[in-house]
């Protein structure tokens, strides 16, 4: 359940920020329908789960799941790097050292983001923002 709670918290935080942009920036989730804009910026994200392990000693069990949130910022090519770099930086800053208690009582903690310019993808300049995280779930 915590993975879906985590996804919901990320979607809510990111879509809340992107909807305040002028003009609003579209957010696309994995495995969802939608038409991506042809000449306007948009953002996609992927959750890359890593290994899980026990994070404590004693009777109550806490399982720590680690991974990376990758936010792909897509900006129309041939329009310069300023816009895509600013949007990527701002998207990363929304998760920089952010911690939240999820609806199912798990805790989600993000570390410092890193931007990587990935070049041109079709008609868009792409920057990937990678943010390591860990999610602690308590066993019942």
mmCIF file of C-alpha atoms in Angstrom:
data_model
loop_
_atom_site.group_PDB
_atom_site.id
_atom_site.type_symbol
_atom_site.label_atom_id
_atom_site.label_comp_id
_atom_site.label_asym_id
_atom_site.label_seq_id
_atom_site.Cartn_x
_atom_site.Cartn_y
_atom_site.Cartn_z
ATOM 1 C CA UNK A 1 0.000 0.000 0.000
ATOM 2 C CA UNK A 2 2.809 2.454 0.754
ATOM 3 C CA UNK A 3 4.036 2.494 -2.825
ATOM 4 C CA UNK A 4 0.635 3.742 -4.011
ATOM 5 C CA UNK A 5 0.505 6.244 -1.113
ATOM 6 C CA UNK A 6 3.965 7.464 -2.092
ATOM 7 C CA UNK A 7 2.947 7.833 -5.749
ATOM 8 C CA UNK A 8 -0.148 9.790 -4.723
ATOM 9 C CA UNK A 9 1.898 12.180 -2.545
ATOM 10 C CA UNK A 10 4.397 12.775 -5.374
ATOM 11 C CA UNK A 11 1.659 13.313 -7.970
ATOM 12 C CA UNK A 12 -0.144 15.767 -5.711
ATOM 13 C CA UNK A 13 2.963 17.788 -4.861
ATOM 14 C CA UNK A 14 4.253 17.963 -8.429
ATOM 15 C CA UNK A 15 0.894 18.661 -10.102
ATOM 16 C CA UNK A 16 0.156 21.349 -7.502
ATOM 17 C CA UNK A 17 3.345 23.192 -8.425
ATOM 18 C CA UNK A 18 3.029 22.741 -12.199
ATOM 19 C CA UNK A 19 -0.572 23.988 -12.239
ATOM 20 C CA UNK A 20 0.594 27.354 -10.829
ATOM 21 C CA UNK A 21 2.954 28.005 -13.752
ATOM 22 C CA UNK A 22 1.957 30.489 -16.446
ATOM 23 C CA UNK A 23 0.916 28.860 -18.643
ATOM 24 C CA UNK A 24 0.288 25.693 -16.590
ATOM 25 C CA UNK A 25 2.669 22.825 -17.396
ATOM 26 C CA UNK A 26 1.143 19.405 -18.150
ATOM 27 C CA UNK A 27 2.141 16.439 -15.978
ATOM 28 C CA UNK A 28 2.037 12.912 -17.364
ATOM 29 C CA UNK A 29 2.074 9.792 -15.199
ATOM 30 C CA UNK A 30 3.228 6.301 -16.096
ATOM 31 C CA UNK A 31 0.682 4.193 -17.941
ATOM 32 C CA UNK A 32 -1.965 6.904 -18.320
ATOM 33 C CA UNK A 33 -3.723 8.188 -21.405
ATOM 34 C CA UNK A 34 -3.165 11.693 -22.605
ATOM 35 C CA UNK A 35 -1.865 13.661 -25.531
ATOM 36 C CA UNK A 36 1.462 15.310 -24.912
ATOM 37 C CA UNK A 37 1.746 18.864 -26.212
ATOM 38 C CA UNK A 38 3.644 19.357 -29.449
ATOM 39 C CA UNK A 39 5.095 22.809 -28.760
ATOM 40 C CA UNK A 40 4.725 23.388 -25.016
ATOM 41 C CA UNK A 41 6.722 22.171 -22.016
ATOM 42 C CA UNK A 42 5.565 19.121 -20.106
ATOM 43 C CA UNK A 43 6.809 16.922 -17.269
ATOM 44 C CA UNK A 44 6.816 13.158 -16.708
ATOM 45 C CA UNK A 45 7.974 11.214 -13.685
ATOM 46 C CA UNK A 46 9.051 7.673 -12.916
ATOM 47 C CA UNK A 47 9.665 5.958 -9.591
ATOM 48 C CA UNK A 48 12.658 3.620 -9.729
ATOM 49 C CA UNK A 49 12.453 1.281 -6.737
ATOM 50 C CA UNK A 50 15.697 -0.178 -5.437
ATOM 51 C CA UNK A 51 16.441 -2.713 -2.723
ATOM 52 C CA UNK A 52 14.487 -3.104 0.493
ATOM 53 C CA UNK A 53 15.884 -4.164 3.851
ATOM 54 C CA UNK A 54 15.096 -4.139 7.528
ATOM 55 C CA UNK A 55 15.990 -0.743 8.990
ATOM 56 C CA UNK A 56 15.881 -1.443 12.723
ATOM 57 C CA UNK A 57 16.521 -3.941 15.487
ATOM 58 C CA UNK A 58 14.033 -5.194 18.015
ATOM 59 C CA UNK A 59 10.461 -6.396 18.068
ATOM 60 C CA UNK A 60 8.671 -3.953 15.827
ATOM 61 C CA UNK A 61 9.880 -4.260 12.271
ATOM 62 C CA UNK A 62 10.615 -1.322 9.953
ATOM 63 C CA UNK A 63 11.354 -2.057 6.303
ATOM 64 C CA UNK A 64 13.278 0.601 4.384
ATOM 65 C CA UNK A 65 12.690 0.875 0.646
ATOM 66 C CA UNK A 66 15.190 2.992 -1.280
ATOM 67 C CA UNK A 67 14.938 4.314 -4.801
ATOM 68 C CA UNK A 68 15.062 7.306 -7.096
ATOM 69 C CA UNK A 69 12.328 9.646 -8.250
ATOM 70 C CA UNK A 70 13.120 10.733 -11.808
ATOM 71 C CA UNK A 71 11.367 13.826 -13.135
ATOM 72 C CA UNK A 72 11.788 14.358 -16.885
ATOM 73 C CA UNK A 73 11.322 17.971 -17.947
ATOM 74 C CA UNK A 74 10.575 18.343 -21.650
ATOM 75 C CA UNK A 75 10.956 21.766 -23.299
ATOM 76 C CA UNK A 76 10.503 22.660 -26.991
ATOM 77 C CA UNK A 77 13.849 22.437 -28.789
ATOM 78 C CA UNK A 78 15.513 25.465 -30.353
ATOM 79 C CA UNK A 79 14.172 27.790 -27.628
ATOM 80 C CA UNK A 80 17.302 27.984 -25.467
ATOM 81 C CA UNK A 81 18.244 26.286 -22.214
ATOM 82 C CA UNK A 82 17.059 28.911 -19.722
ATOM 83 C CA UNK A 83 13.431 27.803 -19.499
ATOM 84 C CA UNK A 84 14.094 24.075 -19.243
ATOM 85 C CA UNK A 85 16.867 24.578 -16.670
ATOM 86 C CA UNK A 86 14.679 26.837 -14.501
ATOM 87 C CA UNK A 87 11.717 24.445 -14.598
ATOM 88 C CA UNK A 88 13.935 21.421 -13.869
ATOM 89 C CA UNK A 89 15.611 23.236 -10.983
ATOM 90 C CA UNK A 90 12.279 24.274 -9.491
ATOM 91 C CA UNK A 91 10.806 20.768 -9.836
ATOM 92 C CA UNK A 92 13.847 19.380 -8.018
ATOM 93 C CA UNK A 93 13.666 22.013 -5.287
ATOM 94 C CA UNK A 94 10.086 20.946 -4.464
ATOM 95 C CA UNK A 95 11.487 17.593 -3.322
ATOM 96 C CA UNK A 96 14.887 18.721 -1.934
ATOM 97 C CA UNK A 97 15.111 17.282 1.605
ATOM 98 C CA UNK A 98 11.295 16.952 1.695
ATOM 99 C CA UNK A 99 9.831 14.524 4.225
ATOM 100 C CA UNK A 100 6.211 13.521 4.577
ATOM 101 C CA UNK A 101 4.146 11.076 6.610
ATOM 102 C CA UNK A 102 2.018 9.096 4.149
ATOM 103 C CA UNK A 103 -1.658 8.240 4.595
ATOM 104 C CA UNK A 104 -0.797 4.664 5.611
ATOM 105 C CA UNK A 105 1.656 5.887 8.302
ATOM 106 C CA UNK A 106 4.827 5.170 6.301
ATOM 107 C CA UNK A 107 7.402 7.955 6.121
ATOM 108 C CA UNK A 108 8.888 9.216 2.863
ATOM 109 C CA UNK A 109 12.149 11.183 2.779
ATOM 110 C CA UNK A 110 13.926 12.723 -0.189
ATOM 111 C CA UNK A 111 17.568 13.730 -0.519
ATOM 112 C CA UNK A 112 19.218 16.381 -2.719
ATOM 113 C CA UNK A 113 18.228 16.435 -6.418
ATOM 114 C CA UNK A 114 20.638 16.248 -9.349
ATOM 115 C CA UNK A 115 19.964 17.513 -12.873
ATOM 116 C CA UNK A 116 21.291 15.763 -15.977
ATOM 117 C CA UNK A 117 20.858 17.239 -19.446
ATOM 118 C CA UNK A 118 19.917 14.372 -21.764
ATOM 119 C CA UNK A 119 19.867 16.295 -25.044
ATOM 120 C CA UNK A 120 17.177 16.366 -27.685
ATOM 121 C CA UNK A 121 14.357 13.787 -27.629
ATOM 122 C CA UNK A 122 12.172 14.256 -30.698
ATOM 123 C CA UNK A 123 11.103 17.894 -30.701
ATOM 124 C CA UNK A 124 12.097 18.513 -27.072
ATOM 125 C CA UNK A 125 15.147 19.317 -24.971
ATOM 126 C CA UNK A 126 15.122 16.900 -22.020
ATOM 127 C CA UNK A 127 16.520 17.317 -18.526
ATOM 128 C CA UNK A 128 16.203 14.507 -15.991
ATOM 129 C CA UNK A 129 16.014 15.457 -12.324
ATOM 130 C CA UNK A 130 16.992 12.495 -10.117
ATOM 131 C CA UNK A 131 16.097 12.584 -6.426
ATOM 132 C CA UNK A 132 17.090 9.681 -4.160
ATOM 133 C CA UNK A 133 14.533 8.727 -1.505
ATOM 134 C CA UNK A 134 13.811 6.232 1.207
ATOM 135 C CA UNK A 135 10.444 5.079 2.487
ATOM 136 C CA UNK A 136 10.088 3.422 5.889
ATOM 137 C CA UNK A 137 7.146 1.090 6.498
ATOM 138 C CA UNK A 138 6.323 -0.332 9.900
ATOM 139 C CA UNK A 139 5.085 -3.928 10.040
ATOM 140 C CA UNK A 140 1.951 -4.604 12.022
#
